[in-house]
XYZ file of C-alpha atoms in Angstrom:
222
model
C -3.838 -2.591 -114.490
C -2.123 -4.866 -116.966
C -4.416 -6.459 -119.308
C -3.000 -9.743 -120.739
C -4.117 -10.788 -124.020
C -4.295 -14.366 -124.910
C -2.255 -15.245 -128.139
C -4.148 -17.531 -130.524
C -2.443 -20.963 -130.590
C -2.066 -20.622 -134.525
C 0.194 -17.560 -133.709
C 2.405 -19.399 -130.992
C 5.913 -20.350 -132.096
C 6.017 -23.810 -133.712
C 7.699 -26.842 -132.034
C 11.653 -26.758 -132.401
C 12.773 -29.803 -134.575
C 16.491 -31.168 -134.702
C 16.587 -32.290 -138.479
C 19.365 -34.749 -137.901
C 17.665 -36.510 -134.947
C 14.445 -36.716 -136.949
C 16.059 -38.025 -140.138
C 17.884 -40.558 -137.989
C 14.769 -41.685 -135.970
C 12.248 -41.511 -139.209
C 14.412 -42.454 -142.296
C 12.617 -45.882 -142.937
C 9.251 -43.982 -142.910
C 10.174 -42.001 -146.014
C 8.949 -44.780 -148.371
C 7.944 -44.983 -151.992
C 6.288 -43.909 -153.842
C 6.433 -40.490 -152.571
C 8.906 -40.705 -149.972
C 7.455 -37.539 -148.214
C 6.771 -36.415 -144.482
C 5.169 -33.304 -143.506
C 7.037 -31.569 -140.839
C 5.246 -28.414 -140.340
C 1.815 -27.894 -141.968
C -0.671 -25.923 -139.816
C 0.622 -22.676 -141.011
C 0.877 -20.722 -144.330
C 4.245 -22.478 -144.912
C 4.348 -26.107 -145.338
C 7.706 -27.607 -144.736
C 8.431 -31.198 -145.805
C 11.544 -33.958 -145.948
C 11.618 -35.904 -148.965
C 13.872 -39.031 -149.504
C 14.810 -41.731 -147.452
C 16.802 -45.065 -147.884
C 14.841 -46.021 -151.029
C 14.499 -42.547 -152.819
C 11.116 -42.537 -154.582
C 9.617 -44.093 -157.527
C 7.497 -41.384 -159.516
C 6.311 -41.124 -162.962
C 3.749 -38.303 -162.288
C 4.010 -34.697 -162.756
C 2.785 -32.247 -159.991
C 1.256 -28.793 -160.801
C 0.463 -26.201 -158.323
C -0.044 -22.342 -158.627
C 2.423 -21.400 -156.198
C 6.373 -21.564 -155.919
C 8.240 -24.511 -154.489
C 11.791 -24.061 -152.757
C 13.788 -27.309 -153.281
C 17.122 -27.663 -150.848
C 19.070 -30.764 -151.089
C 20.341 -31.749 -147.762
C 22.044 -35.167 -148.456
C 22.763 -36.642 -151.814
C 21.463 -35.721 -155.236
C 18.174 -35.477 -156.861
C 16.997 -34.750 -160.409
C 13.846 -32.432 -161.086
C 12.222 -33.527 -164.346
C 9.805 -30.731 -165.631
C 7.874 -29.797 -168.621
C 8.690 -26.459 -169.513
C 7.855 -24.367 -172.970
C 6.548 -27.443 -174.226
C 9.593 -29.731 -173.727
C 10.703 -32.110 -171.196
C 13.839 -31.175 -169.238
C 16.006 -32.464 -166.312
C 17.575 -30.074 -163.596
C 19.948 -31.788 -161.297
C 20.106 -30.488 -157.672
C 23.144 -31.782 -155.859
C 24.058 -32.014 -152.241
C 24.082 -28.288 -150.824
C 22.056 -26.823 -153.542
C 18.545 -24.988 -154.014
C 16.323 -24.359 -156.522
C 13.251 -22.095 -156.477
C 10.523 -23.659 -159.008
C 8.246 -21.131 -160.467
C 4.462 -21.718 -160.110
C 2.593 -23.426 -162.898
C 5.545 -25.799 -164.034
C 4.652 -29.447 -164.077
C 7.430 -31.154 -162.189
C 8.349 -34.772 -161.224
C 10.999 -35.029 -158.316
C 13.483 -37.829 -158.794
C 14.638 -38.907 -155.381
C 17.857 -41.072 -155.284
C 18.539 -43.797 -152.372
C 19.946 -42.224 -149.281
C 19.218 -38.810 -150.341
C 17.150 -36.325 -148.185
C 15.661 -32.974 -149.255
C 13.762 -30.204 -147.877
C 10.775 -28.683 -149.869
C 8.952 -25.604 -148.890
C 5.414 -24.583 -150.240
C 2.617 -22.262 -149.291
C -0.603 -23.041 -148.039
C -3.248 -23.444 -150.869
C -6.188 -20.755 -151.148
C -9.435 -22.526 -150.425
C -10.414 -22.266 -154.304
C -6.893 -23.466 -155.575
C -6.525 -26.975 -157.010
C -3.466 -29.039 -157.559
C -2.989 -31.601 -160.396
C -1.185 -34.754 -160.735
C -0.538 -35.727 -164.442
C 0.996 -38.401 -166.554
C 1.930 -38.064 -170.213
C 2.187 -40.448 -173.094
C 5.764 -41.623 -172.941
C 8.436 -39.630 -175.086
C 5.494 -36.631 -175.684
C 4.017 -33.694 -173.908
C 0.277 -35.025 -174.433
C -1.763 -35.709 -171.417
C -2.252 -39.440 -170.567
C -4.091 -39.091 -167.211
C -4.848 -36.072 -164.717
C -6.594 -35.729 -161.540
C -6.975 -32.424 -159.384
C -7.524 -31.982 -155.597
C -7.237 -29.389 -152.721
C -3.877 -29.848 -151.377
C -3.489 -30.051 -147.680
C -0.534 -32.901 -147.232
C 0.905 -34.079 -150.452
C 2.538 -37.033 -148.581
C -0.722 -38.533 -147.923
C -2.768 -37.282 -150.682
C -0.446 -38.285 -153.489
C -0.464 -42.106 -153.054
C -4.111 -42.733 -153.533
C -4.143 -40.636 -156.684
C -1.098 -42.818 -158.035
C -2.656 -45.964 -157.177
C -5.887 -45.069 -159.114
C -3.641 -44.241 -161.965
C -1.860 -47.521 -161.819
C -5.129 -49.452 -161.835
C -6.647 -47.258 -164.651
C -7.240 -48.402 -168.367
C -5.266 -45.323 -169.300
C -1.983 -46.845 -167.635
C -2.657 -50.333 -169.082
C -3.235 -49.065 -172.672
C -1.347 -45.990 -172.712
C -4.172 -44.295 -174.493
C -5.755 -41.025 -173.189
C -9.713 -40.706 -172.349
C -11.516 -39.160 -175.401
C -10.467 -35.703 -176.003
C -11.978 -32.997 -173.929
C -12.657 -35.314 -170.759
C -9.464 -34.187 -169.255
C -9.670 -30.736 -167.511
C -6.866 -28.663 -168.200
C -5.074 -26.694 -165.192
C -5.934 -23.261 -164.473
C -3.390 -20.862 -166.467
C -0.342 -19.705 -164.381
C 2.180 -18.549 -166.740
C 5.580 -20.061 -165.350
C 8.363 -17.804 -164.788
C 11.772 -17.832 -165.831
C 13.163 -21.444 -165.095
C 16.563 -21.183 -163.518
C 19.260 -23.720 -162.653
C 20.147 -25.000 -159.019
C 22.646 -22.885 -157.080
C 24.853 -23.517 -154.350
C 23.377 -22.267 -151.168
C 26.541 -22.154 -149.082
C 28.607 -20.474 -151.818
C 25.485 -17.850 -152.342
C 25.452 -17.015 -148.379
C 29.137 -17.669 -147.562
C 30.452 -14.311 -148.732
C 27.759 -12.130 -147.235
C 28.699 -9.680 -144.644
C 27.166 -9.062 -141.152
C 23.597 -8.264 -141.112
C 20.186 -9.376 -142.625
C 20.351 -10.181 -146.458
C 17.666 -11.094 -148.850
C 18.709 -14.381 -150.746
C 15.501 -15.062 -152.741
C 12.992 -12.360 -153.562
C 9.857 -13.581 -155.308
C 6.587 -15.288 -153.636
C 9.115 -16.858 -151.158
C 11.252 -14.034 -149.458
C 14.022 -15.906 -147.982
C 16.565 -13.835 -145.703
C 19.780 -15.003 -144.140
C 21.051 -13.369 -140.879
C 24.845 -13.305 -140.704
């Protein structure tokens, strides 16, 4: 006799999504300050669309322990980071991708009418994300909050609003030394440049190929 085993709902295939249709129907819902929508969030991989008609308006820097994969579907963006004690800007143009190492403070700058896809992993129960602001022109912390991340699109806005209402924002003066909790140390890996996705996979022969191999293992079937 054949025994049928019920497959847990979490293991069933996720719903299919036509990206162009979703973008057309929901572009106006991607609104500042974050302009972020979580497409898939109930598994280990978190998939987000970010951008929209108005871009975003962010001065904060996000820090998490895991890597993030940025892929620009439409238009260009700029990823501002703090790396090796310095501010740096990395352009990511339409059709390009960038794998950001964990532990790198980053501030995605989305231009109007641009759309990007962002992949992150689920956070472990003990992990905290950080949202940081710096004293202008320096890498000295001005304000910071930590939180356990489940949906950036909904969790960042209240933190940003609290910063905008804070005395740190109005005076550009941080709290007394020692009040700000430093993030757990996650030594950032090598910070590369964005690469042309089509150019990287276009010359691959028939078969399954690894395109990225780090915390994210990204394969392409040709």
